[in-house]
Amino acid sequence: MFNRNAVFFSLICLIPVLFTGCAKKAYAKENALGFQDVKKAEEAAAAKSKAGDLQSEKIAAVFSKINPRAKEYCRNILENKEEFLSDLSVILAEEKTFRTDDKSLYFLIDKKHPVSSTYVPKDLIELKQNNYFNLNKKGMEIRPEAYEALKKMGLAAQKDGITLLVSSVYRSYAYQDKLFNYWVSVDGMEEAERESARPGTSQHQLATAADFGSISDDFDKTEMGQWVYKNAADYGWSLSFPKGYEDVTGYRWECWHFRYIGVNACRFQKKWFGDIQQFMLEFLNQWK
């Protein structure tokens, strides 16, 4: 005879077994998903570590190709790599906003990296007597970006009772050729190489460099010179040929010669490259 109570009892007994089996399957599934998450996290961490190692290798490789004296800054950069790369990304992103039909404001020009005899910057602006600064002579020209920064700096200087004197800006290849040959005739080739650029290698041909004051070694001792040294970087102007770095820049100290590279680049070179323009420009040139 069919015993309904016995069947019911059997089913009741099976419930824990079925539940346990389902629970084990659910746990196994969750555990597998958790393992996948851990594995993905580990893979991501490994990829990040590898990418970080590659970036470190690239930084070290760049420093091996630029002036040896710059290597003293390599260790600090590697120890603060993420911060450095973040700052570097800002500089490179800003460069993308520069006009593309002319040389970058970060363009490396020196004795080893010349421009052609036919290169002339775009949209040169002639400097005329104005309310921002005084001029040493007529007919001087400058790139638009540098001109705007020069005006801002001139106005700021006036607020502090200083009137800037601009003595030289753009120089053509032909002009620089005559100037270099003049110094050769006066001082001889060896000395001329220290104080005058050969044609095609002068920052002045980029129309983003400016000589201030009387272009003399005592400029840094004048009120104007002291003001420029203290404030120029706030307006994007960087001293090109500092004292004690002739073996780096190729030129003796020129306390009057500044190049417009932009405010962020000035901060970047001061923070990571000892405020030496040549080191930063060489690094950027090699990095890209």
Short mmCIF file of C-alpha atoms in Angstrom, two decimals:
data_model
loop_
_atom_site.label_atom_id
_atom_site.label_comp_id
_atom_site.label_asym_id
_atom_site.label_seq_id
_atom_site.Cartn_x
_atom_site.Cartn_y
_atom_site.Cartn_z
CA MET A 1 0.00 0.00 0.00
CA PHE A 2 1.30 3.50 -0.92
CA ASN A 3 2.59 5.24 2.21
CA ARG A 4 2.25 8.97 1.68
CA ASN A 5 3.88 9.77 5.02
CA ALA A 6 7.01 7.85 4.09
CA VAL A 7 7.31 9.67 0.73
CA PHE A 8 6.79 13.05 2.35
CA PHE A 9 9.43 12.24 4.93
CA SER A 10 11.90 11.26 2.21
CA LEU A 11 11.35 14.52 0.35
CA ILE A 12 11.87 16.47 3.53
CA CYS A 13 15.19 14.72 4.02
CA LEU A 14 16.30 15.55 0.48
CA ILE A 15 15.81 19.31 0.94
CA PRO A 16 19.04 19.91 2.93
CA VAL A 17 20.99 17.84 0.42
CA LEU A 18 19.62 19.80 -2.52
CA PHE A 19 20.15 23.09 -0.74
CA THR A 20 23.72 22.19 0.15
CA GLY A 21 24.44 21.22 -3.45
CA CYS A 22 23.03 24.49 -4.77
CA ALA A 23 24.93 26.45 -2.16
CA LYS A 24 28.18 24.72 -3.11
CA LYS A 25 27.61 25.51 -6.78
CA ALA A 26 26.80 29.15 -5.97
CA TYR A 27 29.86 29.42 -3.76
CA ALA A 28 32.04 27.84 -6.41
CA LYS A 29 30.71 30.29 -9.00
CA GLU A 30 31.28 33.30 -6.74
CA ASN A 31 34.73 32.03 -5.84
CA ALA A 32 35.59 31.62 -9.53
CA LEU A 33 34.41 35.15 -10.26
CA GLY A 34 36.43 36.42 -7.33
CA PHE A 35 39.48 34.60 -8.62
CA GLN A 36 39.00 36.20 -12.03
CA ASP A 37 38.80 39.63 -10.42
CA VAL A 38 41.98 38.99 -8.47
CA LYS A 39 43.68 37.70 -11.60
CA LYS A 40 42.61 40.77 -13.57
CA ALA A 41 43.85 43.03 -10.80
CA GLU A 42 47.17 41.22 -10.72
CA GLU A 43 47.49 41.43 -14.50
CA ALA A 44 46.66 45.14 -14.41
CA ALA A 45 49.23 45.70 -11.67
CA ALA A 46 51.83 43.77 -13.63
CA ALA A 47 51.06 45.77 -16.77
CA LYS A 48 51.31 49.02 -14.83
CA SER A 49 54.60 47.93 -13.30
CA LYS A 50 55.95 47.00 -16.72
CA ALA A 51 54.81 50.31 -18.16
CA GLY A 52 56.46 52.10 -15.25
CA ASP A 53 59.70 50.20 -15.86
CA LEU A 54 59.57 51.13 -19.54
CA GLN A 55 59.04 54.79 -18.67
CA SER A 56 61.99 54.66 -16.28
CA GLU A 57 64.10 53.09 -18.98
CA LYS A 58 63.03 55.76 -21.46
CA ILE A 59 63.85 58.57 -19.03
CA ALA A 60 67.29 57.07 -18.35
CA ALA A 61 67.86 56.55 -22.07
CA VAL A 62 67.03 60.19 -22.80
CA PHE A 63 69.45 61.41 -20.14
CA SER A 64 72.18 59.24 -21.64
CA LYS A 65 71.82 61.17 -24.92
CA ILE A 66 71.86 64.72 -23.60
CA ASN A 67 74.58 66.78 -21.95
CA PRO A 68 76.29 64.68 -19.24
CA ARG A 69 75.90 67.46 -16.67
CA ALA A 70 72.13 67.02 -16.86
CA LYS A 71 72.41 63.55 -15.34
CA GLU A 72 72.51 65.01 -11.86
CA TYR A 73 68.77 65.60 -12.21
CA CYS A 74 67.96 62.11 -13.47
CA ARG A 75 67.88 60.45 -10.05
CA ASN A 76 65.42 62.96 -8.61
CA ILE A 77 63.18 62.56 -11.67
CA LEU A 78 63.22 58.76 -11.40
CA GLU A 79 62.46 58.92 -7.69
CA ASN A 80 59.48 61.18 -8.44
CA LYS A 81 58.61 59.66 -11.78
CA GLU A 82 54.82 59.88 -11.66
CA GLU A 83 54.91 63.55 -10.69
CA PHE A 84 57.49 64.28 -13.38
CA LEU A 85 55.52 62.48 -16.08
CA SER A 86 52.40 64.36 -15.04
CA ASP A 87 54.23 67.68 -15.40
CA LEU A 88 55.76 66.54 -18.67
CA SER A 89 52.33 65.67 -20.07
CA VAL A 90 51.21 69.25 -19.38
CA ILE A 91 54.17 70.63 -21.32
CA LEU A 92 53.63 68.29 -24.26
CA ALA A 93 49.89 68.97 -24.28
CA GLU A 94 50.56 72.69 -24.33
CA GLU A 95 52.94 72.27 -27.24
CA LYS A 96 50.05 70.81 -29.26
CA THR A 97 48.28 74.15 -28.92
CA PHE A 98 51.18 75.99 -30.58
CA ARG A 99 50.83 76.98 -34.20
CA THR A 100 51.84 74.15 -36.50
CA ASP A 101 53.15 76.26 -39.39
CA ASP A 102 56.21 77.46 -37.50
CA LYS A 103 58.91 76.22 -35.15
CA SER A 104 57.74 75.15 -31.71
CA LEU A 105 58.49 77.43 -28.78
CA TYR A 106 60.48 74.44 -27.48
CA PHE A 107 62.49 74.03 -30.68
CA LEU A 108 66.10 73.13 -29.91
CA ILE A 109 68.48 75.39 -31.76
CA ASP A 110 72.17 75.41 -30.88
CA LYS A 111 75.56 74.63 -32.39
CA LYS A 112 74.46 71.07 -33.15
CA HIS A 113 70.86 71.80 -34.17
CA PRO A 114 70.74 74.59 -36.78
CA VAL A 115 67.93 75.91 -38.96
CA SER A 116 68.26 76.57 -42.66
CA SER A 117 69.39 79.81 -44.23
CA THR A 118 65.88 80.24 -45.66
CA TYR A 119 63.99 79.93 -42.38
CA VAL A 120 62.01 83.03 -41.44
CA PRO A 121 59.44 82.96 -38.60
CA LYS A 122 55.79 83.55 -39.49
CA ASP A 123 53.85 86.77 -38.93
CA LEU A 124 56.67 88.82 -37.48
CA ILE A 125 55.57 91.94 -35.63
CA GLU A 126 57.67 95.07 -35.92
CA LEU A 127 58.39 96.67 -32.58
CA LYS A 128 57.55 100.36 -32.46
CA GLN A 129 57.86 102.86 -29.65
CA ASN A 130 55.05 102.10 -27.24
CA ASN A 131 53.84 102.38 -23.68
CA TYR A 132 55.15 98.94 -22.66
CA PHE A 133 58.94 99.20 -23.09
CA ASN A 134 61.64 101.25 -24.77
CA LEU A 135 63.54 100.29 -27.91
CA ASN A 136 67.25 100.47 -28.60
CA LYS A 137 66.74 100.84 -32.36
CA LYS A 138 64.11 100.81 -35.09
CA GLY A 139 63.11 97.93 -37.34
CA MET A 140 63.23 95.14 -34.75
CA GLU A 141 60.77 92.25 -35.20
CA ILE A 142 59.47 89.45 -32.99
CA ARG A 143 57.04 86.52 -33.10
CA PRO A 144 53.46 87.28 -31.99
CA GLU A 145 53.53 84.96 -28.95
CA ALA A 146 56.71 86.54 -27.65
CA TYR A 147 55.38 90.02 -28.36
CA GLU A 148 52.29 89.52 -26.18
CA ALA A 149 54.42 88.14 -23.34
CA LEU A 150 56.86 91.03 -23.72
CA LYS A 151 54.05 93.56 -23.41
CA LYS A 152 52.76 91.94 -20.23
CA MET A 153 56.23 91.87 -18.72
CA GLY A 154 56.83 95.50 -19.71
CA LEU A 155 53.63 96.64 -18.04
CA ALA A 156 54.44 94.68 -14.89
CA ALA A 157 57.91 96.22 -14.76
CA GLN A 158 56.45 99.72 -15.07
CA LYS A 159 54.24 99.08 -12.07
CA ASP A 160 57.45 98.48 -10.13
CA GLY A 161 59.04 101.65 -11.49
CA ILE A 162 61.18 99.89 -14.13
CA THR A 163 61.05 100.55 -17.87
CA LEU A 164 62.49 97.70 -19.91
CA LEU A 165 64.85 98.41 -22.78
CA VAL A 166 64.70 95.93 -25.67
CA SER A 167 67.94 95.97 -27.65
CA SER A 168 67.73 93.01 -30.04
CA VAL A 169 65.15 90.41 -31.07
CA TYR A 170 64.85 88.72 -34.50
CA ARG A 171 67.98 88.36 -36.59
CA SER A 172 67.93 86.86 -40.07
CA TYR A 173 70.45 84.26 -41.20
CA ALA A 174 72.21 86.89 -43.30
CA TYR A 175 72.35 89.38 -40.42
CA GLN A 176 73.78 86.75 -38.08
CA ASP A 177 76.37 85.82 -40.69
CA LYS A 178 77.62 89.41 -40.82
CA LEU A 179 77.56 89.71 -37.03
CA PHE A 180 79.52 86.51 -36.49
CA ASN A 181 82.12 87.48 -39.05
CA TYR A 182 82.45 90.89 -37.40
CA TRP A 183 83.30 89.29 -34.05
CA VAL A 184 85.76 86.97 -35.76
CA SER A 185 87.53 90.02 -37.19
CA VAL A 186 87.57 91.69 -33.76
CA ASP A 187 88.35 88.81 -31.40
CA GLY A 188 89.43 85.90 -33.59
CA MET A 189 87.58 82.67 -34.31
CA GLU A 190 88.03 80.97 -30.92
CA GLU A 191 86.70 83.90 -28.90
CA ALA A 192 83.94 84.65 -31.43
CA GLU A 193 82.64 81.10 -31.02
CA ARG A 194 82.13 81.78 -27.31
CA GLU A 195 80.12 84.96 -27.67
CA SER A 196 78.41 84.90 -31.05
CA ALA A 197 76.39 82.23 -32.84
CA ARG A 198 77.19 81.08 -36.32
CA PRO A 199 74.38 81.80 -38.80
CA GLY A 200 71.58 79.26 -38.49
CA THR A 201 72.35 78.46 -34.84
CA SER A 202 71.16 81.63 -33.10
CA GLN A 203 68.03 81.72 -30.96
CA HIS A 204 67.46 85.14 -32.43
CA GLN A 205 66.61 83.59 -35.79
CA LEU A 206 63.57 82.00 -34.09
CA ALA A 207 62.35 85.53 -33.20
CA THR A 208 61.58 84.39 -29.66
CA ALA A 209 64.77 85.65 -28.02
CA ALA A 210 65.36 89.14 -26.69
CA ASP A 211 68.41 91.01 -25.47
CA PHE A 212 67.66 93.55 -22.74
CA GLY A 213 69.47 96.65 -21.59
CA SER A 214 72.82 97.68 -23.02
CA ILE A 215 73.87 94.08 -23.80
CA SER A 216 76.75 94.23 -21.36
CA ASP A 217 78.07 92.08 -18.53
CA ASP A 218 76.85 94.54 -15.92
CA PHE A 219 73.19 94.20 -16.92
CA ASP A 220 72.49 91.85 -14.02
CA LYS A 221 73.69 94.54 -11.61
CA THR A 222 71.28 97.20 -12.88
CA GLU A 223 67.80 97.73 -11.47
CA MET A 224 66.35 96.58 -14.78
CA GLY A 225 68.50 93.48 -14.79
CA GLN A 226 67.61 92.59 -11.22
CA TRP A 227 63.92 92.97 -12.00
CA VAL A 228 64.15 90.82 -15.14
CA TYR A 229 66.07 88.10 -13.30
CA LYS A 230 63.46 88.01 -10.57
CA ASN A 231 60.31 88.22 -12.69
CA ALA A 232 60.98 87.11 -16.28
CA ALA A 233 59.92 83.49 -15.72
CA ASP A 234 56.48 84.64 -14.55
CA TYR A 235 55.94 85.90 -18.11
CA GLY A 236 57.52 82.92 -19.89
CA TRP A 237 61.02 84.32 -20.42
CA SER A 238 64.00 82.11 -19.61
CA LEU A 239 67.70 82.99 -19.29
CA SER A 240 69.42 81.11 -22.12
CA PHE A 241 73.11 81.25 -21.25
CA PRO A 242 73.65 81.20 -17.46
CA LYS A 243 76.98 81.65 -15.71
CA GLY A 244 79.09 78.52 -15.38
CA TYR A 245 77.41 76.55 -18.17
CA GLU A 246 79.49 77.44 -21.22
CA ASP A 247 80.31 73.74 -21.70
CA VAL A 248 76.55 73.08 -21.83
CA THR A 249 75.21 75.97 -23.90
CA GLY A 250 78.29 76.60 -26.01
CA TYR A 251 78.39 80.27 -25.03
CA ARG A 252 79.77 82.31 -22.21
CA TRP A 253 77.42 83.89 -19.72
CA GLU A 254 74.97 86.35 -21.31
CA CYS A 255 73.01 87.97 -18.51
CA TRP A 256 70.95 90.01 -20.98
CA HIS A 257 69.74 87.20 -23.28
CA PHE A 258 66.34 85.64 -22.57
CA ARG A 259 64.18 83.34 -24.67
CA TYR A 260 60.39 83.11 -24.58
CA ILE A 261 59.29 79.51 -23.94
CA GLY A 262 56.09 80.06 -21.96
CA VAL A 263 55.23 80.18 -18.26
CA ASN A 264 54.68 76.42 -17.81
CA ALA A 265 57.96 75.55 -19.49
CA CYS A 266 59.79 78.03 -17.23
CA ARG A 267 58.28 76.36 -14.17
CA PHE A 268 59.06 72.91 -15.56
CA GLN A 269 62.74 73.66 -16.18
CA LYS A 270 63.13 75.22 -12.74
CA LYS A 271 61.45 72.30 -10.96
CA TRP A 272 63.18 69.43 -12.76
CA PHE A 273 66.26 70.75 -14.58
CA GLY A 274 67.88 73.19 -12.15
CA ASP A 275 66.42 76.09 -14.14
CA ILE A 276 68.80 75.37 -17.02
CA GLN A 277 66.98 75.95 -20.29
CA GLN A 278 69.41 73.91 -22.38
CA PHE A 279 68.90 70.77 -20.29
CA MET A 280 65.12 70.95 -20.60
CA LEU A 281 65.13 71.65 -24.35
CA GLU A 282 67.58 68.82 -25.00
CA PHE A 283 65.41 66.46 -22.93
CA LEU A 284 62.22 67.44 -24.78
CA ASN A 285 63.97 67.07 -28.12
CA GLN A 286 65.13 63.55 -27.30
CA TRP A 287 61.87 62.50 -25.60
CA LYS A 288 59.81 63.28 -28.69
#
